[in-house]
Structures are given as structure tokens and as C-alpha cells.
PDB file of N, CA, C and O in Angstrom:
ATOM      1  N   MET S1208      87.697  65.970 100.593  1.00 68.00           N
ATOM      2  CA  MET S1208      88.523  67.076 101.018  1.00 68.00           C
ATOM      3  C   MET S1208      89.851  66.999 100.255  1.00 68.00           C
ATOM      4  O   MET S1208      90.493  65.962 100.210  1.00 68.00           O
ATOM      5  N   SER S1209      90.246  68.104  99.670  1.00 77.00           N
ATOM      6  CA  SER S1209      91.463  68.124  98.877  1.00 77.00           C
ATOM      7  C   SER S1209      92.700  68.116  99.779  1.00 77.00           C
ATOM      8  O   SER S1209      92.629  68.368 100.978  1.00 77.00           O
ATOM      9  N   LYS S1210      93.827  67.837  99.151  1.00 78.00           N
ATOM     10  CA  LYS S1210      95.076  67.804  99.897  1.00 78.00           C
ATOM     11  C   LYS S1210      95.386  69.174 100.504  1.00 78.00           C
ATOM     12  O   LYS S1210      95.824  69.272 101.649  1.00 78.00           O
ATOM     13  N   ARG S1211      95.123  70.207  99.760  1.00 74.00           N
ATOM     14  CA  ARG S1211      95.383  71.566 100.236  1.00 74.00           C
ATOM     15  C   ARG S1211      94.514  71.902 101.448  1.00 74.00           C
ATOM     16  O   ARG S1211      94.968  72.520 102.408  1.00 74.00           O
ATOM     17  N   ALA S1212      93.272  71.492 101.421  1.00 74.00           N
ATOM     18  CA  ALA S1212      92.363  71.738 102.536  1.00 74.00           C
ATOM     19  C   ALA S1212      92.800  70.955 103.766  1.00 74.00           C
ATOM     20  O   ALA S1212      92.718  71.455 104.895  1.00 74.00           O
ATOM     21  N   ARG S1213      93.267  69.726 103.567  1.00 79.00           N
ATOM     22  CA  ARG S1213      93.753  68.926 104.700  1.00 79.00           C
ATOM     23  C   ARG S1213      94.987  69.557 105.325  1.00 79.00           C
ATOM     24  O   ARG S1213      95.119  69.585 106.551  1.00 79.00           O
ATOM     25  N   ILE S1214      95.887  70.070 104.488  1.00 78.00           N
ATOM     26  CA  ILE S1214      97.089  70.720 105.014  1.00 78.00           C
ATOM     27  C   ILE S1214      96.709  71.978 105.793  1.00 78.00           C
ATOM     28  O   ILE S1214      97.246  72.238 106.876  1.00 78.00           O
ATOM     29  N   ALA S1215      95.776  72.762 105.272  1.00 74.00           N
ATOM     30  CA  ALA S1215      95.333  73.981 105.962  1.00 74.00           C
ATOM     31  C   ALA S1215      94.689  73.633 107.302  1.00 74.00           C
ATOM     32  O   ALA S1215      94.930  74.303 108.311  1.00 74.00           O
ATOM     33  N   ARG S1216      93.893  72.590 107.317  1.00 77.00           N
ATOM     34  CA  ARG S1216      93.239  72.177 108.561  1.00 77.00           C
ATOM     35  C   ARG S1216      94.261  71.690 109.574  1.00 77.00           C
ATOM     36  O   ARG S1216      94.198  72.036 110.752  1.00 77.00           O
ATOM     37  N   THR S1217      95.228  70.904 109.117  1.00 79.00           N
ATOM     38  CA  THR S1217      96.279  70.416 110.004  1.00 79.00           C
ATOM     39  C   THR S1217      97.096  71.574 110.563  1.00 79.00           C
ATOM     40  O   THR S1217      97.447  71.589 111.745  1.00 79.00           O
ATOM     41  N   ALA S1218      97.404  72.557 109.730  1.00 78.00           N
ATOM     42  CA  ALA S1218      98.162  73.731 110.189  1.00 78.00           C
ATOM     43  C   ALA S1218      97.378  74.504 111.248  1.00 78.00           C
ATOM     44  O   ALA S1218      97.954  74.954 112.243  1.00 78.00           O
ATOM     45  N   ALA S1219      96.088  74.658 111.035  1.00 77.00           N
ATOM     46  CA  ALA S1219      95.259  75.392 111.998  1.00 77.00           C
ATOM     47  C   ALA S1219      95.202  74.656 113.334  1.00 77.00           C
ATOM     48  O   ALA S1219      95.323  75.268 114.405  1.00 77.00           O
ATOM     49  N   ILE S1220      95.057  73.346 113.289  1.00 79.00           N
ATOM     50  CA  ILE S1220      94.989  72.559 114.523  1.00 79.00           C
ATOM     51  C   ILE S1220      96.317  72.600 115.264  1.00 79.00           C
ATOM     52  O   ILE S1220      96.366  72.820 116.475  1.00 79.00           O
ATOM     53  N   SER S1221      97.423  72.412 114.531  1.00 81.00           N
ATOM     54  CA  SER S1221      98.728  72.420 115.195  1.00 81.00           C
ATOM     55  C   SER S1221      99.062  73.808 115.748  1.00 81.00           C
ATOM     56  O   SER S1221      99.644  73.925 116.825  1.00 81.00           O
ATOM     57  N   ASN S1222      98.680  74.852 115.030  1.00 78.00           N
ATOM     58  CA  ASN S1222      98.906  76.208 115.517  1.00 78.00           C
ATOM     59  C   ASN S1222      98.127  76.445 116.808  1.00 78.00           C
ATOM     60  O   ASN S1222      98.654  77.004 117.773  1.00 78.00           O
ATOM     61  N   GLY S1223      96.900  76.013 116.839  1.00 78.00           N
ATOM     62  CA  GLY S1223      96.099  76.145 118.054  1.00 78.00           C
ATOM     63  C   GLY S1223      96.691  75.374 119.216  1.00 78.00           C
ATOM     64  O   GLY S1223      96.702  75.844 120.362  1.00 78.00           O
ATOM     65  N   MET S1224      97.230  74.189 118.933  1.00 81.00           N
ATOM     66  CA  MET S1224      97.848  73.382 119.989  1.00 81.00           C
ATOM     67  C   MET S1224      99.096  74.064 120.545  1.00 81.00           C
ATOM     68  O   MET S1224      99.346  74.019 121.748  1.00 81.00           O
ATOM     69  N   VAL S1225      99.873  74.692 119.687  1.00 83.00           N
ATOM     70  CA  VAL S1225     101.089  75.391 120.138  1.00 83.00           C
ATOM     71  C   VAL S1225     100.713  76.552 121.048  1.00 83.00           C
ATOM     72  O   VAL S1225     101.258  76.696 122.146  1.00 83.00           O
ATOM     73  N   TRP S1226      99.774  77.380 120.631  1.00 79.00           N
ATOM     74  CA  TRP S1226      99.379  78.525 121.446  1.00 79.00           C
ATOM     75  C   TRP S1226      98.745  78.071 122.756  1.00 79.00           C
ATOM     76  O   TRP S1226      98.995  78.642 123.814  1.00 79.00           O
ATOM     77  N   PHE S1227      97.927  77.027 122.703  1.00 81.00           N
ATOM     78  CA  PHE S1227      97.306  76.513 123.920  1.00 81.00           C
ATOM     79  C   PHE S1227      98.376  75.967 124.861  1.00 81.00           C
ATOM     80  O   PHE S1227      98.331  76.204 126.071  1.00 81.00           O
ATOM     81  N   GLY S1228      99.350  75.250 124.320  1.00 83.00           N
ATOM     82  CA  GLY S1228     100.427  74.706 125.140  1.00 83.00           C
ATOM     83  C   GLY S1228     101.251  75.793 125.802  1.00 83.00           C
ATOM     84  O   GLY S1228     101.606  75.687 126.984  1.00 83.00           O
ATOM     85  N   LEU S1229     101.574  76.844 125.058  1.00 80.00           N
ATOM     86  CA  LEU S1229     102.326  77.961 125.639  1.00 80.00           C
ATOM     87  C   LEU S1229     101.541  78.641 126.754  1.00 80.00           C
ATOM     88  O   LEU S1229     102.081  78.948 127.818  1.00 80.00           O
ATOM     89  N   ALA S1230     100.269  78.885 126.509  1.00 78.00           N
ATOM     90  CA  ALA S1230      99.438  79.527 127.522  1.00 78.00           C
ATOM     91  C   ALA S1230      99.305  78.631 128.756  1.00 78.00           C
ATOM     92  O   ALA S1230      99.368  79.112 129.889  1.00 78.00           O
ATOM     93  N   LEU S1231      99.152  77.335 128.547  1.00 82.00           N
ATOM     94  CA  LEU S1231      99.041  76.400 129.661  1.00 82.00           C
ATOM     95  C   LEU S1231     100.339  76.360 130.469  1.00 82.00           C
ATOM     96  O   LEU S1231     100.319  76.355 131.698  1.00 82.00           O
ATOM     97  N   PHE S1232     101.472  76.356 129.780  1.00 83.00           N
ATOM     98  CA  PHE S1232     102.769  76.326 130.455  1.00 83.00           C
ATOM     99  C   PHE S1232     102.966  77.572 131.317  1.00 83.00           C
ATOM    100  O   PHE S1232     103.318  77.473 132.495  1.00 83.00           O
ATOM    101  N   VAL S1233     102.758  78.739 130.744  1.00 78.00           N
ATOM    102  CA  VAL S1233     102.955  79.976 131.499  1.00 78.00           C
ATOM    103  C   VAL S1233     101.931  80.075 132.620  1.00 78.00           C
ATOM    104  O   VAL S1233     102.249  80.493 133.737  1.00 78.00           O
ATOM    105  N   GLY S1234     100.702  79.655 132.363  1.00 77.00           N
ATOM    106  CA  GLY S1234      99.673  79.679 133.403  1.00 77.00           C
ATOM    107  C   GLY S1234      99.993  78.745 134.556  1.00 77.00           C
ATOM    108  O   GLY S1234      99.823  79.099 135.730  1.00 77.00           O
ATOM    109  N   ALA S1235     100.472  77.537 134.236  1.00 82.00           N
ATOM    110  CA  ALA S1235     100.847  76.593 135.291  1.00 82.00           C
ATOM    111  C   ALA S1235     102.017  77.133 136.108  1.00 82.00           C
ATOM    112  O   ALA S1235     102.066  76.969 137.334  1.00 82.00           O
ATOM    113  N   PHE S1236     102.959  77.773 135.435  1.00 79.00           N
ATOM    114  CA  PHE S1236     104.095  78.375 136.124  1.00 79.00           C
ATOM    115  C   PHE S1236     103.615  79.468 137.082  1.00 79.00           C
ATOM    116  O   PHE S1236     104.078  79.558 138.220  1.00 79.00           O
ATOM    117  N   ALA S1237     102.667  80.285 136.633  1.00 74.00           N
ATOM    118  CA  ALA S1237     102.124  81.349 137.481  1.00 74.00           C
ATOM    119  C   ALA S1237     101.379  80.765 138.676  1.00 74.00           C
ATOM    120  O   ALA S1237     101.518  81.252 139.801  1.00 74.00           O
ATOM    121  N   VAL S1238     100.607  79.723 138.453  1.00 78.00           N
ATOM    122  CA  VAL S1238      99.861  79.099 139.553  1.00 78.00           C
ATOM    123  C   VAL S1238     100.815  78.473 140.565  1.00 78.00           C
ATOM    124  O   VAL S1238     100.589  78.551 141.778  1.00 78.00           O
ATOM    125  N   GLN S1239     101.887  77.882 140.084  1.00 80.00           N
ATOM    126  CA  GLN S1239     102.864  77.266 140.978  1.00 80.00           C
ATOM    127  C   GLN S1239     103.544  78.321 141.852  1.00 80.00           C
ATOM    128  O   GLN S1239     103.828  78.070 143.020  1.00 80.00           O
ATOM    129  N   LEU S1240     103.810  79.482 141.297  1.00 73.00           N
ATOM    130  CA  LEU S1240     104.494  80.535 142.042  1.00 73.00           C
ATOM    131  C   LEU S1240     103.544  81.448 142.819  1.00 73.00           C
ATOM    132  O   LEU S1240     103.991  82.273 143.602  1.00 73.00           O
ATOM    133  N   ALA S1241     102.250  81.316 142.605  1.00 72.00           N
ATOM    134  CA  ALA S1241     101.283  82.229 143.215  1.00 72.00           C
ATOM    135  C   ALA S1241     101.351  82.269 144.744  1.00 72.00           C
ATOM    136  O   ALA S1241     101.386  83.356 145.319  1.00 72.00           O
ATOM    137  N   PRO S1242     101.369  81.137 145.440  1.00 75.00           N
ATOM    138  CA  PRO S1242     101.390  81.227 146.914  1.00 75.00           C
ATOM    139  C   PRO S1242     102.611  81.981 147.449  1.00 75.00           C
ATOM    140  O   PRO S1242     102.480  82.828 148.336  1.00 75.00           O
ATOM    141  N   ALA S1243     103.776  81.704 146.904  1.00 69.00           N
ATOM    142  CA  ALA S1243     104.982  82.400 147.363  1.00 69.00           C
ATOM    143  C   ALA S1243     104.945  83.875 146.985  1.00 69.00           C
ATOM    144  O   ALA S1243     105.368  84.728 147.766  1.00 69.00           O
ATOM    145  N   ALA S1244     104.448  84.162 145.819  1.00 65.00           N
ATOM    146  CA  ALA S1244     104.401  85.558 145.370  1.00 65.00           C
ATOM    147  C   ALA S1244     103.432  86.378 146.204  1.00 65.00           C
ATOM    148  O   ALA S1244     103.717  87.515 146.560  1.00 65.00           O
ATOM    149  N   LEU S1245     102.290  85.807 146.503  1.00 67.00           N
ATOM    150  CA  LEU S1245     101.286  86.545 147.260  1.00 67.00           C
ATOM    151  C   LEU S1245     101.670  86.691 148.725  1.00 67.00           C
ATOM    152  O   LEU S1245     101.182  87.588 149.411  1.00 67.00           O
ATOM    153  N   ALA S1246     102.541  85.813 149.236  1.00 71.00           N
ATOM    154  CA  ALA S1246     102.970  85.907 150.628  1.00 71.00           C
ATOM    155  C   ALA S1246     104.237  86.746 150.772  1.00 71.00           C
ATOM    156  O   ALA S1246     104.599  87.131 151.869  1.00 71.00           O
ATOM    157  N   GLY S1247     104.895  87.007 149.647  1.00 69.00           N
ATOM    158  CA  GLY S1247     106.190  87.678 149.705  1.00 69.00           C
ATOM    159  C   GLY S1247     106.108  89.168 149.471  1.00 69.00           C
ATOM    160  O   GLY S1247     105.090  89.817 149.678  1.00 69.00           O
ATOM    161  N   ALA S1248     107.236  89.690 149.001  1.00 71.00           N
ATOM    162  CA  ALA S1248     107.362  91.120 148.766  1.00 71.00           C
ATOM    163  C   ALA S1248     106.550  91.548 147.544  1.00 71.00           C
ATOM    164  O   ALA S1248     106.081  90.716 146.772  1.00 71.00           O
ATOM    165  N   TRP S1249     106.426  92.860 147.391  1.00 74.00           N
ATOM    166  CA  TRP S1249     105.658  93.382 146.257  1.00 74.00           C
ATOM    167  C   TRP S1249     106.298  93.041 144.923  1.00 74.00           C
ATOM    168  O   TRP S1249     105.599  92.930 143.914  1.00 74.00           O
ATOM    169  N   ALA S1250     107.607  92.850 144.896  1.00 71.00           N
ATOM    170  CA  ALA S1250     108.271  92.462 143.649  1.00 71.00           C
ATOM    171  C   ALA S1250     107.778  91.094 143.198  1.00 71.00           C
ATOM    172  O   ALA S1250     107.587  90.854 142.006  1.00 71.00           O
ATOM    173  N   GLY S1251     107.554  90.207 144.148  1.00 72.00           N
ATOM    174  CA  GLY S1251     107.026  88.876 143.829  1.00 72.00           C
ATOM    175  C   GLY S1251     105.616  88.941 143.280  1.00 72.00           C
ATOM    176  O   GLY S1251     105.267  88.249 142.331  1.00 72.00           O
ATOM    177  N   VAL S1252     104.812  89.789 143.886  1.00 75.00           N
ATOM    178  CA  VAL S1252     103.436  89.968 143.405  1.00 75.00           C
ATOM    179  C   VAL S1252     103.444  90.547 141.997  1.00 75.00           C
ATOM    180  O   VAL S1252     102.693  90.114 141.125  1.00 75.00           O
ATOM    181  N   GLY S1253     104.322  91.510 141.770  1.00 79.00           N
ATOM    182  CA  GLY S1253     104.430  92.103 140.427  1.00 79.00           C
ATOM    183  C   GLY S1253     104.855  91.070 139.393  1.00 79.00           C
ATOM    184  O   GLY S1253     104.340  91.041 138.277  1.00 79.00           O
ATOM    185  N   GLY S1254     105.785  90.196 139.762  1.00 76.00           N
ATOM    186  CA  GLY S1254     106.222  89.131 138.852  1.00 76.00           C
ATOM    187  C   GLY S1254     105.092  88.168 138.536  1.00 76.00           C
ATOM    188  O   GLY S1254     104.923  87.737 137.393  1.00 76.00           O
ATOM    189  N   TRP S1255     104.294  87.842 139.549  1.00 76.00           N
ATOM    190  CA  TRP S1255     103.172  86.933 139.327  1.00 76.00           C
ATOM    191  C   TRP S1255     102.133  87.570 138.416  1.00 76.00           C
ATOM    192  O   TRP S1255     101.602  86.926 137.518  1.00 76.00           O
ATOM    193  N   ILE S1256     101.898  88.841 138.615  1.00 81.00           N
ATOM    194  CA  ILE S1256     100.946  89.558 137.762  1.00 81.00           C
ATOM    195  C   ILE S1256     101.452  89.568 136.313  1.00 81.00           C
ATOM    196  O   ILE S1256     100.670  89.384 135.376  1.00 81.00           O
ATOM    197  N   CYS S1257     102.756  89.758 136.135  1.00 79.00           N
ATOM    198  CA  CYS S1257     103.333  89.719 134.780  1.00 79.00           C
ATOM    199  C   CYS S1257     103.133  88.357 134.130  1.00 79.00           C
ATOM    200  O   CYS S1257     102.831  88.272 132.935  1.00 79.00           O
ATOM    201  N   LEU S1258     103.292  87.284 134.903  1.00 77.00           N
ATOM    202  CA  LEU S1258     103.069  85.948 134.355  1.00 77.00           C
ATOM    203  C   LEU S1258     101.613  85.751 133.937  1.00 77.00           C
ATOM    204  O   LEU S1258     101.328  85.175 132.885  1.00 77.00           O
ATOM    205  N   VAL S1259     100.699  86.228 134.742  1.00 81.00           N
ATOM    206  CA  VAL S1259      99.282  86.106 134.401  1.00 81.00           C
ATOM    207  C   VAL S1259      98.966  86.919 133.145  1.00 81.00           C
ATOM    208  O   VAL S1259      98.262  86.449 132.242  1.00 81.00           O
ATOM    209  N   LEU S1260      99.502  88.118 133.069  1.00 85.00           N
ATOM    210  CA  LEU S1260      99.281  88.942 131.875  1.00 85.00           C
ATOM    211  C   LEU S1260      99.893  88.298 130.631  1.00 85.00           C
ATOM    212  O   LEU S1260      99.311  88.363 129.543  1.00 85.00           O
ATOM    213  N   ALA S1261     101.052  87.663 130.789  1.00 81.00           N
ATOM    214  CA  ALA S1261     101.668  86.961 129.660  1.00 81.00           C
ATOM    215  C   ALA S1261     100.787  85.801 129.208  1.00 81.00           C
ATOM    216  O   ALA S1261     100.624  85.562 128.007  1.00 81.00           O
ATOM    217  N   THR S1262     100.205  85.086 130.153  1.00 79.00           N
ATOM    218  CA  THR S1262      99.306  83.985 129.813  1.00 79.00           C
ATOM    219  C   THR S1262      98.089  84.496 129.055  1.00 79.00           C
ATOM    220  O   THR S1262      97.699  83.928 128.024  1.00 79.00           O
ATOM    221  N   ILE S1263      97.511  85.557 129.529  1.00 85.00           N
ATOM    222  CA  ILE S1263      96.353  86.132 128.849  1.00 85.00           C
ATOM    223  C   ILE S1263      96.747  86.611 127.453  1.00 85.00           C
ATOM    224  O   ILE S1263      96.011  86.410 126.486  1.00 85.00           O
ATOM    225  N   GLY S1264      97.919  87.225 127.345  1.00 84.00           N
ATOM    226  CA  GLY S1264      98.410  87.670 126.037  1.00 84.00           C
ATOM    227  C   GLY S1264      98.593  86.516 125.065  1.00 84.00           C
ATOM    228  O   GLY S1264      98.254  86.631 123.882  1.00 84.00           O
ATOM    229  N   LEU S1265      99.125  85.397 125.549  1.00 81.00           N
ATOM    230  CA  LEU S1265      99.296  84.226 124.680  1.00 81.00           C
ATOM    231  C   LEU S1265      97.949  83.677 124.218  1.00 81.00           C
ATOM    232  O   LEU S1265      97.797  83.279 123.057  1.00 81.00           O
ATOM    233  N   ILE S1266      96.993  83.658 125.107  1.00 82.00           N
ATOM    234  CA  ILE S1266      95.658  83.173 124.727  1.00 82.00           C
ATOM    235  C   ILE S1266      95.055  84.090 123.670  1.00 82.00           C
ATOM    236  O   ILE S1266      94.516  83.617 122.655  1.00 82.00           O
ATOM    237  N   VAL S1267      95.151  85.392 123.874  1.00 86.00           N
ATOM    238  CA  VAL S1267      94.597  86.349 122.910  1.00 86.00           C
ATOM    239  C   VAL S1267      95.299  86.215 121.564  1.00 86.00           C
ATOM    240  O   VAL S1267      94.649  86.180 120.508  1.00 86.00           O
ATOM    241  N   MET S1268      96.629  86.121 121.569  1.00 83.00           N
ATOM    242  CA  MET S1268      97.374  85.966 120.307  1.00 83.00           C
ATOM    243  C   MET S1268      96.984  84.679 119.589  1.00 83.00           C
ATOM    244  O   MET S1268      96.863  84.661 118.366  1.00 83.00           O
ATOM    245  N   GLY S1269      96.802  83.615 120.337  1.00 80.00           N
ATOM    246  CA  GLY S1269      96.375  82.361 119.724  1.00 80.00           C
ATOM    247  C   GLY S1269      95.004  82.473 119.084  1.00 80.00           C
ATOM    248  O   GLY S1269      94.771  81.974 117.982  1.00 80.00           O
ATOM    249  N   LEU S1270      94.090  83.149 119.771  1.00 84.00           N
ATOM    250  CA  LEU S1270      92.750  83.337 119.207  1.00 84.00           C
ATOM    251  C   LEU S1270      92.785  84.205 117.954  1.00 84.00           C
ATOM    252  O   LEU S1270      92.091  83.920 116.971  1.00 84.00           O
ATOM    253  N   VAL S1271      93.592  85.255 117.987  1.00 86.00           N
ATOM    254  CA  VAL S1271      93.725  86.120 116.813  1.00 86.00           C
ATOM    255  C   VAL S1271      94.320  85.340 115.649  1.00 86.00           C
ATOM    256  O   VAL S1271      93.871  85.455 114.504  1.00 86.00           O
ATOM    257  N   GLU S1272      95.337  84.525 115.941  1.00 81.00           N
ATOM    258  CA  GLU S1272      95.973  83.719 114.897  1.00 81.00           C
ATOM    259  C   GLU S1272      94.976  82.740 114.267  1.00 81.00           C
ATOM    260  O   GLU S1272      94.923  82.589 113.051  1.00 81.00           O
ATOM    261  N   GLN S1273      94.169  82.097 115.099  1.00 80.00           N
ATOM    262  CA  GLN S1273      93.176  81.165 114.577  1.00 80.00           C
ATOM    263  C   GLN S1273      92.134  81.889 113.732  1.00 80.00           C
ATOM    264  O   GLN S1273      91.732  81.405 112.685  1.00 80.00           O
ATOM    265  N   ARG S1274      91.708  83.048 114.186  1.00 85.00           N
ATOM    266  CA  ARG S1274      90.711  83.819 113.435  1.00 85.00           C
ATOM    267  C   ARG S1274      91.278  84.261 112.086  1.00 85.00           C
ATOM    268  O   ARG S1274      90.587  84.235 111.071  1.00 85.00           O
ATOM    269  N   THR S1275      92.553  84.673 112.091  1.00 83.00           N
ATOM    270  CA  THR S1275      93.201  85.090 110.848  1.00 83.00           C
ATOM    271  C   THR S1275      93.306  83.929 109.867  1.00 83.00           C
ATOM    272  O   THR S1275      93.020  84.086 108.674  1.00 83.00           O
ATOM    273  N   MET S1276      93.701  82.778 110.371  1.00 78.00           N
ATOM    274  CA  MET S1276      93.820  81.599 109.499  1.00 78.00           C
ATOM    275  C   MET S1276      92.450  81.191 108.949  1.00 78.00           C
ATOM    276  O   MET S1276      92.323  80.831 107.785  1.00 78.00           O
ATOM    277  N   ARG S1277      91.436  81.243 109.788  1.00 79.00           N
ATOM    278  CA  ARG S1277      90.085  80.874 109.350  1.00 79.00           C
ATOM    279  C   ARG S1277      89.581  81.857 108.290  1.00 79.00           C
ATOM    280  O   ARG S1277      88.992  81.462 107.284  1.00 79.00           O
ATOM    281  N   ALA S1278      89.859  83.148 108.485  1.00 80.00           N
ATOM    282  CA  ALA S1278      89.439  84.157 107.503  1.00 80.00           C
ATOM    283  C   ALA S1278      90.152  83.951 106.176  1.00 80.00           C
ATOM    284  O   ALA S1278      89.541  84.100 105.115  1.00 80.00           O
ATOM    285  N   ALA S1279      91.423  83.589 106.221  1.00 75.00           N
ATOM    286  CA  ALA S1279      92.170  83.335 104.982  1.00 75.00           C
ATOM    287  C   ALA S1279      91.614  82.115 104.249  1.00 75.00           C
ATOM    288  O   ALA S1279      91.505  82.112 103.023  1.00 75.00           O
ATOM    289  N   ARG S1280      91.249  81.068 105.012  1.00 74.00           N
ATOM    290  CA  ARG S1280      90.682  79.882 104.374  1.00 74.00           C
ATOM    291  C   ARG S1280      89.357  80.205 103.699  1.00 74.00           C
ATOM    292  O   ARG S1280      89.072  79.746 102.600  1.00 74.00           O
ATOM    293  N   VAL S1281      88.538  81.019 104.355  1.00 78.00           N
ATOM    294  CA  VAL S1281      87.253  81.388 103.775  1.00 78.00           C
ATOM    295  C   VAL S1281      87.461  82.269 102.567  1.00 78.00           C
ATOM    296  O   VAL S1281      86.804  82.098 101.529  1.00 78.00           O
ATOM    297  N   LYS S1282      88.383  83.207 102.661  1.00 75.00           N
ATOM    298  CA  LYS S1282      88.626  84.144 101.566  1.00 75.00           C
ATOM    299  C   LYS S1282      89.097  83.421 100.307  1.00 75.00           C
ATOM    300  O   LYS S1282      88.685  83.740  99.185  1.00 75.00           O
ATOM    301  N   TYR S1283      89.966  82.443 100.478  1.00 71.00           N
ATOM    302  CA  TYR S1283      90.528  81.734  99.319  1.00 71.00           C
ATOM    303  C   TYR S1283      89.773  80.455  98.992  1.00 71.00           C
ATOM    304  O   TYR S1283      90.188  79.689  98.138  1.00 71.00           O
ATOM    305  N   GLY S1284      88.683  80.195  99.701  1.00 66.00           N
ATOM    306  CA  GLY S1284      87.834  79.065  99.366  1.00 66.00           C
ATOM    307  C   GLY S1284      88.361  77.711  99.781  1.00 66.00           C
ATOM    308  O   GLY S1284      87.988  76.702  99.210  1.00 66.00           O
ATOM    309  N   HIS S1285      89.197  77.667 100.816  1.00 55.00           N
ATOM    310  CA  HIS S1285      89.739  76.396 101.281  1.00 55.00           C
ATOM    311  C   HIS S1285      89.223  76.046 102.658  1.00 55.00           C
ATOM    312  O   HIS S1285      89.976  75.708 103.543  1.00 55.00           O
ATOM    313  N   HIS S1286      87.962  76.146 102.855  1.00 51.00           N
ATOM    314  CA  HIS S1286      87.401  75.770 104.148  1.00 51.00           C
ATOM    315  C   HIS S1286      86.760  74.403 104.023  1.00 51.00           C
ATOM    316  O   HIS S1286      86.227  74.011 102.988  1.00 51.00           O
ATOM    317  N   PRO S1287      86.824  73.628 105.141  1.00 53.00           N
ATOM    318  CA  PRO S1287      86.266  72.261 105.088  1.00 53.00           C
ATOM    319  C   PRO S1287      84.754  72.238 105.063  1.00 53.00           C
ATOM    320  O   PRO S1287      84.084  73.145 105.348  1.00 53.00           O
TER     321      PRO S1287
END
């Protein structure tokens, strides 16, 4: 495996870890606040729903980013 391929692979792995970490953080925050939000006012429920949607958005963005990076590696011939 060439140096360039190793760097591309490392970048893809670290990028995936960042997106996964962000999604996990926001998801854990939403789960922690869920009981209070669901027992409270509608504003609390709306806030919890926003956190869940943000988590889903981060997961989708991470998947799109990984797919884009993988397509670029295949296009330029730097796949492992």
C-alpha cells in the first residue's frame, strides 16, 4: 500500500470517527433529556425532537461524507 493510499485510508477512518462521535454526543444528550422533555411542556418536547433530528442529520452527513471520499478514492485509483 502506497503512502498516499495510507493517508487516504487514515483520513477516511478519522472522518468517520468524528461524525460518529458527534452523532453519539448529540444522541446521548437527547436521551439524557428525554424523560424531562416528555414529561414537561411542549417546548421541551420540541427541543428533544430537534436534538433527535440533529443526531439523524449528523449520521446522514457522515454517511454522505464517507461515500464521497470512497467515490473519490475509486475515481482516482487510490483504493486499498
